[in-house]
Tab-separated table of C-alpha atoms in Angstrom:
chain	number	residue	atom	x	y	z
J	425	MET	CA	86.401	107.169	111.395
J	426	LYS	CA	85.748	110.197	113.559
J	427	LYS	CA	83.433	109.370	116.432
J	428	ILE	CA	79.790	109.054	115.411
J	429	PHE	CA	77.014	109.420	117.960
J	430	ILE	CA	74.223	107.132	116.789
J	431	VAL	CA	71.304	105.298	118.340
J	432	PHE	CA	71.753	101.949	116.654
J	433	ALA	CA	68.285	100.771	117.650
J	434	SER	CA	66.933	103.087	114.956
J	435	LEU	CA	68.608	101.244	112.124
J	436	GLY	CA	65.675	98.969	111.492
J	437	VAL	CA	63.508	102.023	110.846
J	438	LEU	CA	66.152	103.481	108.558
J	439	ALA	CA	66.329	100.311	106.523
J	440	CYS	CA	62.593	100.419	106.012
J	441	GLY	CA	62.889	103.983	104.734
J	442	THR	CA	65.534	103.241	102.119
J	443	PRO	CA	64.271	104.081	98.602
J	444	LYS	CA	63.787	101.133	96.328
J	445	LEU	CA	66.505	100.857	93.698
J	446	VAL	CA	65.438	101.055	90.068
J	447	VAL	CA	67.304	98.673	87.797
J	448	THR	CA	67.542	98.973	84.056
J	449	ASN	CA	66.760	95.273	83.600
J	450	PRO	CA	63.424	95.022	85.477
J	451	ASP	CA	62.784	91.507	84.225
J	452	ASN	CA	65.824	90.256	86.140
J	453	SER	CA	64.419	88.603	89.233
J	454	ASN	CA	67.648	89.162	91.165
J	455	ASN	CA	67.890	92.929	91.684
J	456	ASN	CA	71.030	92.446	93.752
J	457	SER	CA	72.973	90.931	90.856
J	458	ARG	CA	76.587	92.074	90.864
J	459	ASP	CA	76.335	92.988	87.174
J	460	ALA	CA	72.994	94.809	87.314
J	461	VAL	CA	73.208	98.429	86.192
J	462	VAL	CA	71.442	100.502	88.818
J	463	LYS	CA	70.259	104.086	88.509
J	464	ASP	CA	71.089	104.718	92.121
J	465	GLY	CA	71.101	108.100	93.819
J	466	PRO	CA	69.204	111.328	94.462
J	467	GLU	CA	67.005	112.600	91.656
J	468	GLY	CA	69.098	114.251	88.954
J	469	LEU	CA	72.275	112.588	90.193
J	470	LYS	CA	71.698	109.022	89.167
J	471	ALA	CA	74.495	107.121	87.485
J	472	ASN	CA	74.308	107.342	83.722
J	473	PRO	CA	73.630	103.837	82.303
J	474	GLU	CA	75.080	104.847	78.946
J	475	SER	CA	78.464	105.381	80.614
J	476	MET	CA	78.541	101.910	82.201
J	477	ALA	CA	78.909	98.398	80.915
J	478	SER	CA	76.785	95.567	82.261
J	479	GLY	CA	79.615	93.033	82.248
J	480	PRO	CA	82.206	92.262	84.948
J	481	LEU	CA	83.864	95.230	86.613
J	482	LYS	CA	87.274	96.298	85.373
J	483	THR	CA	90.076	95.102	87.624
J	484	TYR	CA	93.859	95.420	87.868
J	485	ALA	CA	96.255	92.940	89.465
J	486	VAL	CA	97.388	95.410	92.128
J	487	THR	CA	97.300	93.217	95.206
J	488	SER	CA	96.272	89.838	96.596
J	489	GLU	CA	94.658	88.466	99.721
J	490	ALA	CA	98.105	87.554	101.056
J	491	GLU	CA	99.552	91.012	100.461
J	492	VAL	CA	96.545	92.732	101.987
J	493	GLY	CA	96.689	90.382	104.967
J	494	LYS	CA	100.362	91.134	105.572
J	495	ILE	CA	99.852	94.905	105.666
J	496	ILE	CA	96.676	95.058	107.725
J	497	GLY	CA	98.002	92.268	109.932
J	498	PHE	CA	100.893	94.479	111.013
J	499	LEU	CA	99.028	97.776	111.264
J	500	ALA	CA	96.257	96.297	113.422
J	501	SER	CA	98.468	94.042	115.544
J	502	ASP	CA	98.605	94.261	119.337
J	503	GLU	CA	102.231	95.368	118.947
J	504	LEU	CA	101.002	98.781	117.713
J	505	GLY	CA	98.658	99.197	120.691
J	506	GLY	CA	95.772	100.762	118.765
J	507	ARG	CA	97.875	103.470	116.987
J	508	ASP	CA	96.819	106.375	119.181
J	509	THR	CA	98.156	109.701	117.929
J	510	GLY	CA	101.561	110.446	119.469
J	511	SER	CA	102.066	106.902	120.756
J	512	GLU	CA	104.928	104.456	120.216
J	513	GLY	CA	102.539	102.287	118.245
J	514	ILE	CA	101.714	104.926	115.672
J	515	GLU	CA	105.438	105.648	115.293
J	516	LYS	CA	105.901	102.009	114.279
J	517	ALA	CA	103.049	102.373	111.798
J	518	ALA	CA	104.640	105.502	110.328
J	519	LEU	CA	107.982	103.769	109.871
J	520	TYR	CA	106.217	100.896	108.128
J	521	ILE	CA	104.410	103.306	105.786
J	522	GLU	CA	107.610	105.197	105.011
J	523	ASN	CA	109.417	101.985	104.150
J	524	HIS	CA	106.528	100.878	101.916
J	525	PHE	CA	106.799	104.184	100.060
J	526	LYS	CA	110.575	103.898	99.682
J	527	VAL	CA	110.654	100.386	98.274
J	528	ASN	CA	107.851	101.152	95.823
J	529	GLY	CA	109.226	104.329	94.282
J	530	ILE	CA	107.112	106.911	96.111
J	531	ALA	CA	109.037	110.155	96.652
J	532	PRO	CA	108.542	112.306	99.780
J	533	TYR	CA	106.075	115.111	99.100
J	534	TYR	CA	107.966	117.509	101.344
J	535	GLN	CA	111.627	117.318	102.388
J	536	SER	CA	110.790	114.115	104.195
J	537	TYR	CA	107.733	111.870	104.280
J	538	ARG	CA	106.682	113.419	107.588
J	539	ASP	CA	104.342	116.393	107.684
J	540	THR	CA	104.307	117.615	111.293
J	541	LEU	CA	100.922	118.714	112.585
J	542	SER	CA	100.662	122.346	113.654
J	543	ASN	CA	97.330	121.887	115.425
J	544	TYR	CA	98.008	119.107	117.940
J	545	LYS	CA	99.608	119.512	121.357
J	546	ASP	CA	101.932	116.477	121.135
J	547	PRO	CA	104.335	115.619	118.305
J	548	ALA	CA	102.289	114.047	115.516
J	549	PHE	CA	102.602	113.867	111.759
J	550	ASN	CA	101.016	112.771	108.527
J	551	VAL	CA	103.038	110.580	106.171
J	552	VAL	CA	102.900	111.990	102.636
J	553	GLY	CA	104.431	110.788	99.364
J	554	VAL	CA	104.011	111.661	95.699
J	555	VAL	CA	104.162	110.142	92.229
J	556	PRO	CA	104.561	113.147	89.894
J	557	GLY	CA	102.332	113.270	86.858
J	558	ASN	CA	103.797	112.346	83.480
J	559	ASP	CA	101.827	114.810	81.325
J	560	ALA	CA	103.054	118.372	80.804
J	561	GLY	CA	99.528	119.748	80.635
J	562	LEU	CA	98.130	117.923	83.674
J	563	LYS	CA	101.006	117.231	86.073
J	564	ASP	CA	100.414	120.435	88.032
J	565	GLU	CA	96.959	119.174	88.986
J	566	VAL	CA	96.955	117.020	92.117
J	567	VAL	CA	94.799	114.084	93.152
J	568	ILE	CA	95.128	113.140	96.817
J	569	ILE	CA	94.669	109.460	97.709
J	570	GLY	CA	94.183	109.429	101.469
J	571	ALA	CA	93.277	107.528	104.619
J	572	HIS	CA	93.907	107.987	108.332
J	573	TYR	CA	96.364	105.602	109.921
J	574	ASP	CA	95.684	106.522	113.556
J	575	HIS	CA	93.096	104.962	115.831
J	576	ILE	CA	91.947	105.450	119.441
J	577	GLY	CA	94.539	103.317	121.262
J	578	ARG	CA	92.492	101.699	124.015
J	579	ALA	CA	88.824	101.266	124.822
J	580	ASN	CA	86.729	99.655	127.554
J	581	ALA	CA	88.091	96.149	128.038
J	582	VAL	CA	86.176	93.181	126.700
J	583	LYS	CA	87.216	89.823	128.187
J	584	GLY	CA	90.457	91.408	129.350
J	585	ASP	CA	91.319	92.970	125.981
J	586	ALA	CA	91.452	96.785	125.942
J	587	ILE	CA	93.476	97.331	122.743
J	588	ALA	CA	91.321	98.945	120.067
J	589	ASN	CA	93.266	97.526	117.131
J	590	GLY	CA	91.356	99.478	114.485
J	591	ALA	CA	91.576	96.878	111.738
J	592	ASN	CA	88.526	98.144	109.884
J	593	ASP	CA	88.919	101.695	111.236
J	594	ASN	CA	91.193	102.405	109.520
J	595	ALA	CA	94.012	99.953	108.858
J	596	SER	CA	91.804	98.777	105.995
J	597	GLY	CA	91.763	102.177	104.276
J	598	THR	CA	95.478	102.622	104.947
J	599	THR	CA	96.144	99.271	103.301
J	600	ALA	CA	94.222	100.374	100.213
J	601	VAL	CA	96.255	103.581	99.914
J	602	LEU	CA	99.553	101.734	100.363
J	603	GLU	CA	98.749	99.148	97.715
J	604	MET	CA	97.577	101.765	95.222
J	605	ALA	CA	100.765	103.710	95.940
J	606	LYS	CA	102.716	100.551	95.130
J	607	TYR	CA	100.933	100.209	91.790
J	608	PHE	CA	101.448	103.795	90.670
J	609	GLY	CA	104.956	103.997	92.102
J	610	LYS	CA	106.023	101.090	89.930
J	611	ASN	CA	103.963	101.806	86.798
J	612	LYS	CA	103.779	105.621	86.812
J	613	THR	CA	100.739	105.634	84.510
J	614	ASN	CA	99.297	108.850	85.987
J	615	LYS	CA	99.123	112.103	84.017
J	616	ARG	CA	98.114	114.133	87.076
J	617	SER	CA	100.319	114.056	90.156
J	618	LEU	CA	99.172	111.600	92.813
J	619	VAL	CA	99.770	112.510	96.452
J	620	PHE	CA	99.433	109.583	98.850
J	621	ALA	CA	98.567	110.932	102.298
J	622	LEU	CA	98.190	108.924	105.498
J	623	PHE	CA	96.703	111.142	108.184
J	624	SER	CA	97.247	111.207	111.922
J	625	ALA	CA	94.833	112.595	114.536
J	626	GLU	CA	91.677	111.865	112.539
J	627	GLU	CA	90.212	110.420	115.705
J	628	LYS	CA	91.040	113.696	117.501
J	629	GLY	CA	88.817	115.693	115.152
J	630	LEU	CA	90.232	115.373	111.609
J	631	LEU	CA	93.301	117.323	112.738
J	632	GLY	CA	95.834	115.688	110.405
J	633	SER	CA	93.827	116.295	107.259
J	634	GLU	CA	92.820	119.771	108.450
J	635	HIS	CA	96.484	120.674	108.879
J	636	LEU	CA	97.514	119.350	105.459
J	637	ALA	CA	94.533	120.919	103.674
J	638	LYS	CA	95.343	124.348	105.105
J	639	ARG	CA	99.041	123.922	104.340
J	640	MET	CA	98.420	122.906	100.735
J	641	LYS	CA	95.919	125.733	100.270
J	642	GLY	CA	98.549	128.182	101.519
J	643	GLU	CA	101.007	126.711	99.026
J	644	ASN	CA	98.533	127.263	96.165
J	645	VAL	CA	98.381	123.580	95.307
J	646	ASN	CA	96.140	122.977	92.296
J	647	LEU	CA	93.960	120.272	93.849
J	648	TYR	CA	91.783	118.427	91.352
J	649	ALA	CA	90.219	115.874	93.718
J	650	MET	CA	90.601	114.209	97.105
J	651	LEU	CA	89.771	110.475	97.225
J	652	ASN	CA	89.617	109.142	100.776
J	653	PHE	CA	89.355	105.505	101.904
J	654	GLU	CA	87.722	104.544	105.171
J	655	MET	CA	86.544	101.247	106.662
J	656	ILE	CA	86.580	98.914	103.656
J	657	GLY	CA	87.443	95.746	105.594
J	658	VAL	CA	84.058	94.039	105.359
J	659	ALA	CA	81.689	93.776	102.413
J	660	LEU	CA	78.318	95.435	102.050
J	661	GLN	CA	75.426	92.999	102.255
J	662	ASP	CA	72.414	92.857	99.923
J	663	LYS	CA	73.506	95.899	97.925
J	664	PRO	CA	73.813	95.989	94.122
J	665	TYR	CA	77.061	97.975	94.378
J	666	ASP	CA	80.400	97.370	96.097
J	667	LEU	CA	81.081	100.697	97.806
J	668	TYR	CA	79.348	103.977	98.487
J	669	ILE	CA	80.779	107.471	98.607
J	670	THR	CA	79.918	110.104	101.185
J	671	GLY	CA	78.496	113.339	99.829
J	672	PHE	CA	77.157	111.496	96.786
J	673	GLU	CA	75.122	114.494	95.630
J	674	LYS	CA	77.924	117.067	95.872
J	675	SER	CA	79.809	116.096	92.700
J	676	ASN	CA	79.772	113.700	89.765
J	677	LEU	CA	82.423	111.435	91.361
J	678	ALA	CA	80.080	108.421	91.580
J	679	GLU	CA	79.179	108.647	87.906
J	680	VAL	CA	82.810	109.135	86.842
J	681	SER	CA	83.943	106.284	89.110
J	682	ASN	CA	81.371	103.926	87.634
J	683	ALA	CA	82.329	104.902	84.102
J	684	TYR	CA	85.981	104.027	84.755
J	685	SER	CA	85.071	100.830	86.622
J	686	GLY	CA	82.929	99.561	83.757
J	687	GLY	CA	79.885	98.982	85.948
J	688	ASN	CA	78.014	99.864	89.117
J	689	LEU	CA	80.921	99.871	91.553
J	690	ILE	CA	79.736	102.914	93.530
J	691	GLY	CA	76.252	103.381	94.946
J	692	TYR	CA	74.201	105.771	97.043
J	693	LEU	CA	73.686	104.943	100.731
J	694	PRO	CA	70.888	107.076	102.253
J	695	THR	CA	72.166	106.319	105.763
J	696	ALA	CA	75.461	108.036	104.950
J	697	LYS	CA	73.641	111.274	104.222
J	698	LYS	CA	71.337	110.937	107.237
J	699	TYR	CA	74.300	110.685	109.615
J	700	GLY	CA	76.370	113.340	107.868
J	701	LEU	CA	79.291	111.067	107.045
J	702	PHE	CA	80.570	113.507	104.429
J	703	GLY	CA	81.778	115.728	107.263
J	704	ARG	CA	83.160	112.946	109.465
J	705	SER	CA	86.285	111.817	107.650
J	706	ASP	CA	89.425	113.260	106.091
J	707	ASN	CA	87.828	114.273	102.809
J	708	TYR	CA	86.018	117.114	104.546
J	709	PRO	CA	88.862	119.567	105.311
J	710	PHE	CA	89.920	119.450	101.646
J	711	TYR	CA	86.367	120.178	100.557
J	712	ASN	CA	86.292	123.105	102.975
J	713	GLU	CA	89.554	124.586	101.740
J	714	PHE	CA	89.399	123.875	98.000
J	715	LYS	CA	85.729	123.283	97.139
J	716	VAL	CA	86.691	120.491	94.729
J	717	PRO	CA	85.310	116.912	94.660
J	718	SER	CA	86.465	115.414	97.964
J	719	HIS	CA	84.763	112.209	99.063
J	720	THR	CA	85.237	109.038	101.085
J	721	TYR	CA	84.840	105.535	99.617
J	722	CYS	CA	83.507	103.146	102.267
J	723	THR	CA	81.820	99.763	102.836
J	724	PHE	CA	80.720	100.229	106.467
J	725	ASP	CA	76.952	100.778	106.468
J	726	PHE	CA	76.131	100.428	110.214
J	727	THR	CA	74.689	96.936	109.727
J	728	ASN	CA	77.694	94.868	108.622
J	729	PHE	CA	80.188	95.482	111.439
J	730	ASP	CA	79.538	95.575	115.194
J	731	PHE	CA	82.930	96.590	116.601
J	732	TYR	CA	83.309	100.274	115.738
J	733	HIS	CA	85.722	101.826	118.282
J	734	LYS	CA	85.819	98.591	120.267
J	735	PRO	CA	88.571	96.065	121.045
J	736	GLY	CA	86.780	93.612	118.758
J	737	ASP	CA	87.888	95.511	115.619
J	738	GLU	CA	90.440	92.799	114.913
J	739	VAL	CA	92.216	91.502	111.818
J	740	ALA	CA	90.500	88.146	112.182
J	741	LEU	CA	87.180	89.751	111.213
J	742	MET	CA	88.494	91.362	108.036
J	743	ASP	CA	87.528	89.913	104.663
J	744	MET	CA	90.820	89.782	102.740
J	745	SER	CA	89.149	88.574	99.558
J	746	HIS	CA	86.765	91.521	99.623
J	747	MET	CA	89.554	93.994	100.397
J	748	SER	CA	91.829	92.801	97.608
J	749	LYS	CA	88.923	92.926	95.137
J	750	MET	CA	88.057	96.478	96.173
J	751	ILE	CA	91.640	97.673	95.749
J	752	ASN	CA	91.971	95.929	92.383
J	753	ARG	CA	88.670	97.449	91.226
J	754	LEU	CA	89.432	100.928	92.548
J	755	ALA	CA	92.839	101.169	90.859
J	756	PRO	CA	91.314	101.646	87.358
J	757	VAL	CA	89.058	104.324	88.838
J	758	VAL	CA	92.004	106.210	90.359
J	759	GLU	CA	93.962	105.840	87.112
J	760	GLY	CA	91.004	107.080	85.074
J	761	ILE	CA	90.563	110.133	87.286
J	762	ALA	CA	94.303	110.824	87.172
J	763	ASN	CA	94.262	110.702	83.372
J	764	GLY	CA	90.822	112.109	82.552
J	765	ALA	CA	90.040	115.203	80.526
J	766	LYS	CA	90.264	118.674	82.029
J	767	GLU	CA	87.397	119.361	84.431
J	768	GLU	CA	85.802	115.971	83.808
J	769	LEU	CA	85.344	115.695	87.572
J	770	LYS	CA	83.385	118.603	88.961
J	771	MET	CA	81.177	119.823	91.754
J	772	THR	CA	77.412	119.717	91.336
J	773	LYS	CA	75.644	123.069	91.179
J	774	ASP	CA	73.437	123.809	94.153
């Protein structure tokens, strides 16, 4: 995630200011029940209970703890040296991503998988693949599934370790994109075209996504939505939802996501709005260029992970069970959005 300047001592105050959630089953003594339907969000933008079931969330068998562990274990290994943009380590990550695309039936989006950045001084590139849509009426609409695969390289040493491995930030999001690419590459159940984009130079100021957004805008791409994944390696605590999206109030993505998940998968995190997280990850350049729903799904809430941009962001701290569940629960959401009716997903009027 792009650098965030925050005084963490203020978090206790923020927690006290969080609005109380209103559940539709007020007699349930456990308001944090996984199956509770929560009308959660700014006034007028609350999830529609009629569109959600109160039973278990829908899930696909996309990945497993072992598969997730293998991918994130490589991407966040010391061998890759923190995946700084332009480094030998990020080159190894790119080769790994390209191979994952090849073996799982993901075609290059351009002539090759590599999309060279025009806005960075050293050679750097995004890695971009596509699964074309299978519906004549919808295949020209594009849904981007994205995450940044770079990190900061090195940080101030802690106990002799200076490698900022970036397991949570953002090998976790990259893993989610790769495993969803695997699912759609093999099953090809998407009516709209799915572009799987792994961005470089996010940590340099969202440069990879800015480059691709401007390029695609210049090519008159018909972008329907941009779904970004960032820092999903550890679970939210004491929340009645599994993930939040940034920019909750800017579109109906949360409501649509919950409808396709069969429950309250996505919630509203006031802290995300307070710190402007909507503008701090790779969703933002696509919003700027296309003005279509472009959001980041995340489980980092400033209280559940202490090693942001530090050498301690290691694979050993990642919750593989949580990650595999999130990917398996998000796949039906991505499939639903890819196959939904025309203009089902839309921006909210100001």
